[in-house]
mmCIF file of C-alpha atoms and ligand atoms in Angstrom:
data_model
loop_
_atom_site.group_PDB
_atom_site.id
_atom_site.type_symbol
_atom_site.label_atom_id
_atom_site.label_comp_id
_atom_site.label_asym_id
_atom_site.label_seq_id
_atom_site.Cartn_x
_atom_site.Cartn_y
_atom_site.Cartn_z
ATOM 1 C CA MET A 469 0.000 0.000 0.000
ATOM 2 C CA SER A 470 1.327 3.383 -0.980
ATOM 3 C CA ALA A 471 1.774 5.963 1.758
ATOM 4 C CA THR A 472 -0.689 8.839 1.635
ATOM 5 C CA ILE A 473 -0.033 12.566 1.819
ATOM 6 C CA GLU A 474 -0.476 13.806 5.385
ATOM 7 C CA SER A 475 0.632 17.427 5.215
ATOM 8 C CA VAL A 476 1.621 20.100 2.707
ATOM 9 C CA ASP A 477 3.362 23.281 3.878
ATOM 10 C CA ALA A 478 4.520 26.254 1.809
ATOM 11 C CA ILE A 479 7.021 28.495 3.602
ATOM 12 C CA LEU A 480 8.300 31.904 2.474
ATOM 13 C CA VAL A 481 12.039 32.285 3.034
ATOM 14 C CA ASP A 482 13.878 35.598 2.461
ATOM 15 C CA ILE A 483 17.672 35.585 2.075
ATOM 16 C CA PRO A 484 19.713 38.670 1.097
ATOM 17 C CA THR A 485 21.866 38.435 -2.030
ATOM 18 C CA ILE A 486 25.679 38.829 -1.811
ATOM 19 C CA ARG A 487 25.453 42.003 -3.963
ATOM 20 C CA PRO A 488 22.738 43.793 -5.937
ATOM 21 C CA HIS A 489 21.725 41.647 -8.949
ATOM 22 C CA GLN A 490 20.619 43.975 -11.735
ATOM 23 C CA LEU A 491 18.282 42.720 -14.465
ATOM 24 C CA SER A 492 16.548 44.803 -17.127
ATOM 25 C CA MET A 493 13.268 44.748 -15.160
ATOM 26 C CA THR A 494 14.410 44.911 -11.535
ATOM 27 C CA THR A 495 17.385 44.930 -9.170
ATOM 28 C CA MET A 496 17.378 42.186 -6.546
ATOM 29 C CA GLY A 497 18.776 42.666 -3.045
ATOM 30 C CA VAL A 498 16.982 39.718 -1.536
ATOM 31 C CA GLN A 499 15.773 36.408 -2.896
ATOM 32 C CA THR A 500 12.456 34.969 -1.724
ATOM 33 C CA MET A 501 12.039 31.208 -1.981
ATOM 34 C CA VAL A 502 8.828 29.302 -1.444
ATOM 35 C CA ILE A 503 9.902 26.052 0.230
ATOM 36 C CA VAL A 504 7.392 23.205 0.077
ATOM 37 C CA ARG A 505 7.414 20.340 2.584
ATOM 38 C CA ILE A 506 5.157 17.338 1.936
ATOM 39 C CA LYS A 507 4.934 14.637 4.632
ATOM 40 C CA ASP A 508 3.516 11.164 4.037
ATOM 41 C CA SER A 509 1.806 8.670 6.361
ATOM 42 C CA ASP A 510 5.121 6.769 6.813
ATOM 43 C CA GLY A 511 6.744 9.873 8.304
ATOM 44 C CA ARG A 512 8.903 10.648 5.272
ATOM 45 C CA GLU A 513 9.252 14.187 3.939
ATOM 46 C CA GLY A 514 9.685 15.522 0.396
ATOM 47 C CA LEU A 515 11.113 18.988 -0.341
ATOM 48 C CA GLY A 516 10.298 21.313 -3.215
ATOM 49 C CA GLU A 517 10.940 24.935 -4.129
ATOM 50 C CA ALA A 518 9.138 27.582 -6.160
ATOM 51 C CA THR A 519 11.173 30.708 -6.683
ATOM 52 C CA THR A 520 10.784 33.710 -8.936
ATOM 53 C CA ILE A 521 12.690 36.969 -9.371
ATOM 54 C CA GLY A 522 11.715 40.384 -8.005
ATOM 55 C CA GLY A 523 8.170 39.656 -6.803
ATOM 56 C CA LEU A 524 5.968 40.112 -9.872
ATOM 57 C CA ALA A 525 8.679 41.861 -11.922
ATOM 58 C CA TYR A 526 9.810 38.743 -13.802
ATOM 59 C CA GLY A 527 6.695 36.638 -14.254
ATOM 60 C CA PRO A 528 3.022 36.329 -13.357
ATOM 61 C CA GLU A 529 3.490 34.242 -10.167
ATOM 62 C CA SER A 530 4.659 36.043 -7.016
ATOM 63 C CA PRO A 531 6.076 34.217 -3.967
ATOM 64 C CA GLU A 532 3.050 35.248 -1.899
ATOM 65 C CA GLY A 533 0.692 34.123 -4.682
ATOM 66 C CA ILE A 534 2.484 30.768 -4.974
ATOM 67 C CA LYS A 535 2.046 30.169 -1.238
ATOM 68 C CA LEU A 536 -1.641 31.075 -1.456
ATOM 69 C CA THR A 537 -2.154 28.783 -4.471
ATOM 70 C CA ILE A 538 -0.545 25.864 -2.668
ATOM 71 C CA ASP A 539 -2.285 26.482 0.689
ATOM 72 C CA HIS A 540 -5.778 27.143 -0.636
ATOM 73 C CA TYR A 541 -6.030 25.219 -3.896
ATOM 74 C CA PHE A 542 -3.428 22.429 -4.114
ATOM 75 C CA LYS A 543 -3.237 21.272 -0.505
ATOM 76 C CA PRO A 544 -6.916 20.227 -0.106
ATOM 77 C CA GLN A 545 -6.594 18.209 -3.327
ATOM 78 C CA LEU A 546 -3.387 16.489 -2.262
ATOM 79 C CA LEU A 547 -4.184 15.539 1.355
ATOM 80 C CA GLY A 548 -5.055 11.850 1.764
ATOM 81 C CA GLN A 549 -3.990 10.928 -1.796
ATOM 82 C CA PRO A 550 -1.398 8.209 -2.583
ATOM 83 C CA ALA A 551 1.964 9.988 -2.413
ATOM 84 C CA ASP A 552 3.609 8.134 -5.304
ATOM 85 C CA ALA A 553 0.763 8.584 -7.846
ATOM 86 C CA LEU A 554 2.588 11.494 -9.479
ATOM 87 C CA ASN A 555 0.814 11.346 -12.830
ATOM 88 C CA THR A 556 -2.658 11.098 -11.241
ATOM 89 C CA LEU A 557 -1.895 14.059 -8.970
ATOM 90 C CA ARG A 558 -0.519 16.138 -11.835
ATOM 91 C CA VAL A 559 -3.569 15.493 -14.017
ATOM 92 C CA ALA A 560 -5.867 16.390 -11.099
ATOM 93 C CA LEU A 561 -4.017 19.665 -10.381
ATOM 94 C CA ASN A 562 -3.957 20.563 -14.084
ATOM 95 C CA ARG A 563 -7.717 19.973 -14.334
ATOM 96 C CA SER A 564 -8.516 22.145 -11.350
ATOM 97 C CA SER A 565 -6.010 24.963 -11.902
ATOM 98 C CA ARG A 566 -4.570 26.538 -15.005
ATOM 99 C CA GLY A 567 -1.020 27.812 -15.236
ATOM 100 C CA ASN A 568 0.736 28.345 -11.909
ATOM 101 C CA ASN A 569 3.663 26.264 -13.156
ATOM 102 C CA LEU A 570 6.072 27.498 -10.480
ATOM 103 C CA ALA A 571 3.740 26.264 -7.735
ATOM 104 C CA LYS A 572 3.213 22.987 -9.630
ATOM 105 C CA SER A 573 6.971 22.557 -10.046
ATOM 106 C CA ALA A 574 7.484 22.762 -6.275
ATOM 107 C CA ILE A 575 4.792 20.111 -5.720
ATOM 108 C CA GLU A 576 6.189 17.779 -8.402
ATOM 109 C CA THR A 577 9.699 18.207 -6.962
ATOM 110 C CA ALA A 578 8.536 17.438 -3.403
ATOM 111 C CA LEU A 579 6.639 14.320 -4.573
ATOM 112 C CA LEU A 580 9.691 13.113 -6.525
ATOM 113 C CA ASP A 581 11.925 13.728 -3.484
ATOM 114 C CA LEU A 582 9.480 11.753 -1.350
ATOM 115 C CA PHE A 583 9.326 8.900 -3.892
ATOM 116 C CA GLY A 584 13.113 8.771 -4.146
ATOM 117 C CA LYS A 585 13.413 8.580 -0.368
ATOM 118 C CA ARG A 586 10.802 5.813 -0.300
ATOM 119 C CA LEU A 587 12.756 3.803 -2.901
ATOM 120 C CA ASN A 588 16.101 4.848 -1.400
ATOM 121 C CA GLN A 589 17.179 6.137 -4.827
ATOM 122 C CA PRO A 590 18.383 9.560 -6.021
ATOM 123 C CA LEU A 591 15.870 11.587 -8.009
ATOM 124 C CA ALA A 592 17.951 11.153 -11.185
ATOM 125 C CA ALA A 593 17.527 7.358 -10.865
ATOM 126 C CA LEU A 594 13.750 7.857 -11.030
ATOM 127 C CA LEU A 595 14.316 9.703 -14.314
ATOM 128 C CA GLY A 596 16.284 6.807 -15.824
ATOM 129 C CA GLY A 597 19.678 7.505 -14.283
ATOM 130 C CA ALA A 598 22.315 10.251 -14.397
ATOM 131 C CA LEU A 599 24.616 10.531 -17.413
ATOM 132 C CA HIS A 600 26.695 13.235 -15.681
ATOM 133 C CA THR A 601 27.690 13.680 -12.039
ATOM 134 C CA HIS A 602 29.468 17.065 -12.463
ATOM 135 C CA LEU A 603 27.722 19.760 -14.489
ATOM 136 C CA PRO A 604 29.199 23.009 -15.862
ATOM 137 C CA VAL A 605 27.856 26.196 -14.238
ATOM 138 C CA LEU A 606 28.231 29.773 -15.482
ATOM 139 C CA TRP A 607 28.035 32.919 -13.366
ATOM 140 C CA THR A 608 25.999 36.050 -14.036
ATOM 141 C CA LEU A 609 27.837 39.366 -13.800
ATOM 142 C CA ALA A 610 25.121 41.857 -12.904
ATOM 143 C CA SER A 611 26.482 44.336 -10.375
ATOM 144 C CA GLY A 612 25.641 47.189 -12.747
ATOM 145 C CA ASP A 613 29.284 48.346 -12.745
ATOM 146 C CA THR A 614 31.720 47.365 -15.533
ATOM 147 C CA GLN A 615 34.933 47.329 -13.480
ATOM 148 C CA ARG A 616 33.299 45.496 -10.576
ATOM 149 C CA ASP A 617 32.028 42.858 -13.044
ATOM 150 C CA ILE A 618 35.511 42.439 -14.555
ATOM 151 C CA ASP A 619 37.116 42.048 -11.111
ATOM 152 C CA GLU A 620 34.438 39.565 -10.080
ATOM 153 C CA ALA A 621 34.939 37.495 -13.258
ATOM 154 C CA LYS A 622 38.731 37.467 -12.975
ATOM 155 C CA GLN A 623 38.580 36.234 -9.404
ATOM 156 C CA LEU A 624 36.119 33.465 -10.304
ATOM 157 C CA ILE A 625 38.269 32.381 -13.270
ATOM 158 C CA ALA A 626 41.351 32.257 -11.016
ATOM 159 C CA GLU A 627 39.450 30.139 -8.476
ATOM 160 C CA ARG A 628 38.220 27.884 -11.307
ATOM 161 C CA ARG A 629 34.724 28.424 -9.958
ATOM 162 C CA HIS A 630 33.360 29.602 -13.328
ATOM 163 C CA CYS A 631 34.719 30.093 -16.847
ATOM 164 C CA ASP A 632 31.489 31.144 -18.593
ATOM 165 C CA PHE A 633 29.684 34.417 -17.845
ATOM 166 C CA LYS A 634 26.320 35.936 -18.625
ATOM 167 C CA LEU A 635 25.834 39.683 -18.481
ATOM 168 C CA LYS A 636 22.473 41.217 -17.707
ATOM 169 C CA ILE A 637 21.750 44.068 -20.086
ATOM 170 C CA GLY A 638 18.772 45.983 -21.475
ATOM 171 C CA SER A 639 18.166 48.580 -18.763
ATOM 172 C CA ARG A 640 20.533 51.141 -20.319
ATOM 173 C CA ALA A 641 20.756 52.751 -23.759
ATOM 174 C CA LEU A 642 21.857 50.215 -26.366
ATOM 175 C CA MET A 643 25.355 51.594 -27.023
ATOM 176 C CA ASP A 644 26.031 51.974 -23.279
ATOM 177 C CA ASP A 645 25.224 48.290 -22.887
ATOM 178 C CA VAL A 646 27.364 47.386 -25.905
ATOM 179 C CA ARG A 647 30.338 49.310 -24.466
ATOM 180 C CA HIS A 648 29.865 47.586 -21.078
ATOM 181 C CA VAL A 649 29.744 44.121 -22.672
ATOM 182 C CA ALA A 650 32.633 44.751 -25.083
ATOM 183 C CA ALA A 651 34.843 46.033 -22.230
ATOM 184 C CA ILE A 652 34.197 42.881 -20.199
ATOM 185 C CA LYS A 653 34.807 40.566 -23.165
ATOM 186 C CA ALA A 654 38.035 42.434 -24.031
ATOM 187 C CA ALA A 655 39.246 42.152 -20.407
ATOM 188 C CA LEU A 656 38.512 38.412 -20.173
ATOM 189 C CA GLY A 657 39.592 37.431 -23.693
ATOM 190 C CA ASP A 658 39.416 33.857 -24.901
ATOM 191 C CA GLN A 659 39.628 32.386 -21.421
ATOM 192 C CA ALA A 660 35.903 33.002 -20.939
ATOM 193 C CA SER A 661 32.689 32.551 -22.861
ATOM 194 C CA VAL A 662 30.658 35.760 -22.518
ATOM 195 C CA ARG A 663 26.917 35.802 -23.196
ATOM 196 C CA VAL A 664 24.199 38.393 -22.567
ATOM 197 C CA ASP A 665 20.628 38.245 -21.291
ATOM 198 C CA VAL A 666 18.411 41.132 -22.415
ATOM 199 C CA ASN A 667 15.317 39.872 -20.554
ATOM 200 C CA GLN A 668 12.944 41.083 -23.336
ATOM 201 C CA ALA A 669 14.039 44.731 -23.138
ATOM 202 C CA TRP A 670 14.563 45.390 -26.878
ATOM 203 C CA ASP A 671 12.166 45.797 -29.767
ATOM 204 C CA GLU A 672 13.092 43.925 -32.935
ATOM 205 C CA ALA A 673 14.892 46.843 -34.612
ATOM 206 C CA THR A 674 17.001 47.523 -31.498
ATOM 207 C CA ALA A 675 17.693 43.800 -31.214
ATOM 208 C CA ALA A 676 18.926 43.631 -34.816
ATOM 209 C CA ARG A 677 21.343 46.496 -34.190
ATOM 210 C CA GLY A 678 22.348 45.108 -30.798
ATOM 211 C CA MET A 679 23.021 41.629 -32.141
ATOM 212 C CA ALA A 680 25.236 42.980 -34.907
ATOM 213 C CA GLU A 681 27.294 44.916 -32.316
ATOM 214 C CA LEU A 682 27.461 41.967 -29.923
ATOM 215 C CA GLN A 683 28.486 39.578 -32.693
ATOM 216 C CA ALA A 684 31.348 41.929 -33.588
ATOM 217 C CA ALA A 685 32.398 42.124 -29.916
ATOM 218 C CA GLY A 686 32.841 38.325 -29.720
ATOM 219 C CA ILE A 687 29.768 37.535 -27.612
ATOM 220 C CA ASP A 688 28.698 33.891 -27.851
ATOM 221 C CA LEU A 689 24.947 33.970 -27.172
ATOM 222 C CA VAL A 690 22.087 36.493 -26.846
ATOM 223 C CA GLU A 691 19.317 35.513 -24.452
ATOM 224 C CA GLN A 692 15.701 36.628 -24.916
ATOM 225 C CA PRO A 693 16.379 39.911 -26.755
ATOM 226 C CA THR A 694 12.712 40.656 -27.545
ATOM 227 C CA PRO A 695 9.324 40.377 -25.750
ATOM 228 C CA LEU A 696 8.267 36.893 -24.793
ATOM 229 C CA LYS A 697 5.139 36.578 -26.910
ATOM 230 C CA ASP A 698 6.770 37.665 -30.171
ATOM 231 C CA PHE A 699 7.825 34.273 -31.514
ATOM 232 C CA SER A 700 8.165 35.597 -35.064
ATOM 233 C CA ALA A 701 10.719 38.249 -33.992
ATOM 234 C CA LEU A 702 12.846 35.547 -32.370
ATOM 235 C CA ALA A 703 12.541 33.409 -35.510
ATOM 236 C CA ARG A 704 13.491 36.306 -37.834
ATOM 237 C CA LEU A 705 16.453 37.362 -35.670
ATOM 238 C CA SER A 706 17.698 33.776 -35.406
ATOM 239 C CA ALA A 707 17.703 33.549 -39.214
ATOM 240 C CA LYS A 708 19.507 36.884 -39.622
ATOM 241 C CA PHE A 709 22.586 36.401 -37.383
ATOM 242 C CA HIS A 710 25.291 33.827 -36.794
ATOM 243 C CA ILE A 711 25.329 34.658 -33.084
ATOM 244 C CA PRO A 712 22.738 32.256 -31.639
ATOM 245 C CA ILE A 713 19.703 33.251 -29.580
ATOM 246 C CA LEU A 714 18.776 31.567 -26.306
ATOM 247 C CA ALA A 715 14.997 31.641 -25.814
ATOM 248 C CA ASP A 716 14.078 31.969 -22.123
ATOM 249 C CA GLU A 717 10.879 33.752 -21.046
ATOM 250 C CA SER A 718 9.200 32.833 -24.379
ATOM 251 C CA LEU A 719 9.102 29.181 -23.407
ATOM 252 C CA ALA A 720 7.405 27.513 -20.494
ATOM 253 C CA ASP A 721 6.608 24.018 -21.689
ATOM 254 C CA ALA A 722 6.823 21.477 -24.525
ATOM 255 C CA THR A 723 3.971 23.102 -26.465
ATOM 256 C CA ASP A 724 5.742 26.482 -26.474
ATOM 257 C CA MET A 725 8.896 24.729 -27.652
ATOM 258 C CA TYR A 726 7.005 23.071 -30.501
ATOM 259 C CA ASN A 727 5.348 26.349 -31.538
ATOM 260 C CA LEU A 728 8.589 28.343 -31.481
ATOM 261 C CA ALA A 729 10.389 25.700 -33.541
ATOM 262 C CA ALA A 730 7.442 25.581 -35.965
ATOM 263 C CA ALA A 731 7.701 29.389 -36.321
ATOM 264 C CA GLY A 732 11.219 28.855 -37.709
ATOM 265 C CA PHE A 733 13.321 29.568 -34.625
ATOM 266 C CA SER A 734 16.785 28.054 -34.431
ATOM 267 C CA GLY A 735 19.195 28.465 -31.540
ATOM 268 C CA ALA A 736 18.911 27.259 -27.973
ATOM 269 C CA VAL A 737 16.422 27.035 -25.098
ATOM 270 C CA ALA A 738 16.793 27.848 -21.401
ATOM 271 C CA LEU A 739 15.101 24.876 -19.749
ATOM 272 C CA LYS A 740 13.754 25.670 -16.264
ATOM 273 C CA ILE A 741 11.856 23.249 -14.055
ATOM 274 C CA ALA A 742 9.871 26.206 -12.657
ATOM 275 C CA LYS A 743 8.609 27.433 -16.030
ATOM 276 C CA ALA A 744 7.720 23.914 -17.189
ATOM 277 C CA GLY A 745 5.951 22.785 -13.999
ATOM 278 C CA GLY A 746 8.552 20.385 -12.618
ATOM 279 C CA PRO A 747 11.510 18.107 -13.366
ATOM 280 C CA LEU A 748 9.380 15.584 -15.293
ATOM 281 C CA ARG A 749 7.658 18.260 -17.350
ATOM 282 C CA VAL A 750 10.877 20.048 -18.311
ATOM 283 C CA LEU A 751 12.287 16.852 -19.797
ATOM 284 C CA GLU A 752 9.287 16.707 -22.163
ATOM 285 C CA GLN A 753 10.282 20.173 -23.365
ATOM 286 C CA ALA A 754 13.889 19.039 -23.770
ATOM 287 C CA ALA A 755 12.739 16.138 -25.965
ATOM 288 C CA VAL A 756 10.843 18.516 -28.284
ATOM 289 C CA ALA A 757 13.842 20.864 -28.467
ATOM 290 C CA ARG A 758 16.143 17.967 -29.307
ATOM 291 C CA ALA A 759 13.796 16.775 -32.039
ATOM 292 C CA ALA A 760 13.806 20.301 -33.526
ATOM 293 C CA GLY A 761 17.609 20.611 -33.416
ATOM 294 C CA ILE A 762 17.510 23.307 -30.736
ATOM 295 C CA GLY A 763 20.395 23.436 -28.242
ATOM 296 C CA LEU A 764 19.811 22.769 -24.534
ATOM 297 C CA TYR A 765 20.793 24.903 -21.546
ATOM 298 C CA GLY A 766 20.035 24.230 -17.885
ATOM 299 C CA GLY A 767 18.379 27.443 -16.703
ATOM 300 C CA THR A 768 17.590 28.854 -13.256
ATOM 301 C CA MET A 769 15.081 31.155 -11.623
ATOM 302 C CA LEU A 770 17.867 31.870 -9.111
ATOM 303 C CA GLU A 771 16.540 29.138 -6.874
ATOM 304 C CA GLY A 772 18.201 28.113 -3.648
ATOM 305 C CA THR A 773 19.724 24.688 -3.067
ATOM 306 C CA ILE A 774 16.477 22.690 -3.187
ATOM 307 C CA GLY A 775 15.298 23.983 -6.578
ATOM 308 C CA THR A 776 18.857 23.920 -7.900
ATOM 309 C CA ALA A 777 19.364 20.290 -6.858
ATOM 310 C CA ALA A 778 16.033 19.304 -8.432
ATOM 311 C CA SER A 779 17.119 20.946 -11.703
ATOM 312 C CA LEU A 780 20.527 19.247 -11.580
ATOM 313 C CA HIS A 781 18.893 15.830 -11.270
ATOM 314 C CA ALA A 782 16.888 16.589 -14.433
ATOM 315 C CA TRP A 783 19.864 18.030 -16.385
ATOM 316 C CA SER A 784 22.048 15.077 -15.371
ATOM 317 C CA THR A 785 19.871 12.781 -17.505
ATOM 318 C CA LEU A 786 20.353 14.836 -20.702
ATOM 319 C CA GLU A 787 23.091 13.480 -22.952
ATOM 320 C CA THR A 788 24.201 16.901 -24.218
ATOM 321 C CA LEU A 789 23.745 20.302 -22.608
ATOM 322 C CA HIS A 790 25.038 22.366 -25.523
ATOM 323 C CA TRP A 791 25.375 25.556 -23.459
ATOM 324 C CA GLY A 792 25.947 24.048 -20.001
ATOM 325 C CA THR A 793 23.948 25.357 -17.050
ATOM 326 C CA GLU A 794 23.532 28.438 -14.856
ATOM 327 C CA MET A 795 22.696 26.622 -11.622
ATOM 328 C CA PHE A 796 24.530 29.113 -9.396
ATOM 329 C CA GLY A 797 21.476 30.384 -7.466
ATOM 330 C CA PRO A 798 22.684 29.278 -4.003
ATOM 331 C CA LEU A 799 25.960 31.180 -4.541
ATOM 332 C CA LEU A 800 24.097 34.448 -5.077
ATOM 333 C CA MET A 801 22.579 34.247 -1.600
ATOM 334 C CA LYS A 802 24.363 35.217 1.604
ATOM 335 C CA ASP A 803 23.289 32.061 3.419
ATOM 336 C CA ASP A 804 21.607 28.706 2.874
ATOM 337 C CA ILE A 805 18.894 26.717 4.643
ATOM 338 C CA VAL A 806 20.348 23.262 4.045
ATOM 339 C CA VAL A 807 22.747 21.145 6.110
ATOM 340 C CA GLN A 808 25.151 20.288 3.264
ATOM 341 C CA PRO A 809 25.503 22.969 0.550
ATOM 342 C CA LEU A 810 26.072 21.900 -3.061
ATOM 343 C CA LYS A 811 29.726 21.408 -4.023
ATOM 344 C CA PHE A 812 30.834 23.956 -6.627
ATOM 345 C CA HIS A 813 34.308 23.392 -8.095
ATOM 346 C CA ASP A 814 36.136 23.041 -11.426
ATOM 347 C CA ASN A 815 33.740 25.431 -13.191
ATOM 348 C CA GLY A 816 30.771 23.324 -12.234
ATOM 349 C CA VAL A 817 28.786 21.603 -9.521
ATOM 350 C CA GLU A 818 28.459 18.042 -8.292
ATOM 351 C CA LEU A 819 25.156 16.244 -8.610
ATOM 352 C CA PRO A 820 24.079 15.527 -5.036
ATOM 353 C CA THR A 821 23.970 11.874 -4.044
ATOM 354 C CA GLY A 822 21.643 10.342 -1.501
ATOM 355 C CA PRO A 823 17.972 9.446 -1.790
ATOM 356 C CA GLY A 824 15.598 11.873 -3.521
ATOM 357 C CA LEU A 825 17.146 15.299 -3.986
ATOM 358 C CA GLY A 826 19.959 14.382 -1.586
ATOM 359 C CA ILE A 827 19.284 17.590 0.357
ATOM 360 C CA GLU A 828 18.463 18.066 4.045
ATOM 361 C CA ILE A 829 16.923 21.180 5.630
ATOM 362 C CA ASP A 830 18.818 22.974 8.409
ATOM 363 C CA GLU A 831 15.875 23.681 10.724
ATOM 364 C CA ASP A 832 17.622 26.488 12.651
ATOM 365 C CA LYS A 833 18.532 28.316 9.449
ATOM 366 C CA LEU A 834 15.039 27.836 8.049
ATOM 367 C CA ALA A 835 13.544 29.273 11.250
ATOM 368 C CA ARG A 836 15.937 32.244 11.022
ATOM 369 C CA TYR A 837 15.025 33.204 7.461
ATOM 370 C CA GLN A 838 11.369 32.149 7.403
ATOM 371 C CA ARG A 839 9.057 35.156 6.872
ATOM 372 C CA LYS A 840 7.172 35.810 10.109
HETATM 373 C C1 MUC B 1130 17.029 34.806 -16.386
HETATM 374 O O1 MUC B 1130 16.268 35.479 -17.057
HETATM 375 O O2 MUC B 1130 17.831 34.114 -16.998
HETATM 376 C C2 MUC B 1130 18.980 33.430 -14.467
HETATM 377 C C3 MUC B 1130 20.257 33.795 -14.205
HETATM 378 C C4 MUC B 1130 20.232 35.143 -13.820
HETATM 379 O O3 MUC B 1130 21.179 35.845 -13.492
HETATM 380 O O4 MUC B 1130 18.971 35.592 -13.874
HETATM 381 C C5 MUC B 1130 18.111 34.511 -14.116
HETATM 382 C C6 MUC B 1130 16.925 34.825 -14.900
HETATM 383 MG MG1 MG B 1131 17.057 34.706 -18.944
#
């Protein structure tokens, strides 16, 4: 007999960032995680995380809204149900509530963690087994200051913590951004791959000019240059330039991936468990991307260790991650709420071992940072 779900808790956790993190739509000084704890009738616990960026600045789900969705809509549906019937529970939640993929991702992650603990297997084993146990991780330079970004990158290269960098641009005038990016690329040279994320800030004409400048400056990848719903702009720009485009906000799930590929887009996709609705769902999207010849990248919503570990388990099962990953979220925060932090070294991170996610909550730290 399968264990049943006995409790579902969604907890808001606020942790300051190590420095301001400047995106085109907001500057973060604190990261808010929604930590989900699901307990079953055998006394086991599964952990999940739903995290967004800058309240409602980045996407339509806020941390407070995610907690409300889980407490008031998902929890009554989940209590008393068999804990390992993941597909049944997903279908039920999808029938009763549209969208809310970040909240659904946290639930799917917690149920997978619980199932892995029940079977005494890591989450990746439930997904068919890991192909990689150490995954490459880039770092985002987003202090807002060119020299500070260069110093930060040089130190991280020297420590072999990261060798690939993404720069957040789009909040300044185009040529100011181009000068900022070109100065960083010139300072780092060939020892680093430098990419940019515009977070939708440009219209198509600005993007065309920007991409030409960035291509000339030696930038390797341009992430989400134009607004998320304009699939045809992404398709046209991807046909016009050699510098590839990474689609991020435009894509949540497998259907979006299919539609963007059908619109003629070529390039790469930022996979994120949060956007897709969980580790199982994101792998469906990866399969569509692969079929369409679109490159894969393990993306983040700047989650803490729980969401990052869940993503790593999913990415570890993908044969090729053409653009690596950006699973550095825990490193952007001043502190952590887990007993054993992830191990970052050699320009990447180790896939955690141990049943489920392989992550344990530090109850004192959680109590310290939990929103009262
Ligand atoms: C995004 O749009 O990519 C991921 C890394 C980072 O610095 O910001 C996020 C969001
Ligand atoms: Mg992005």
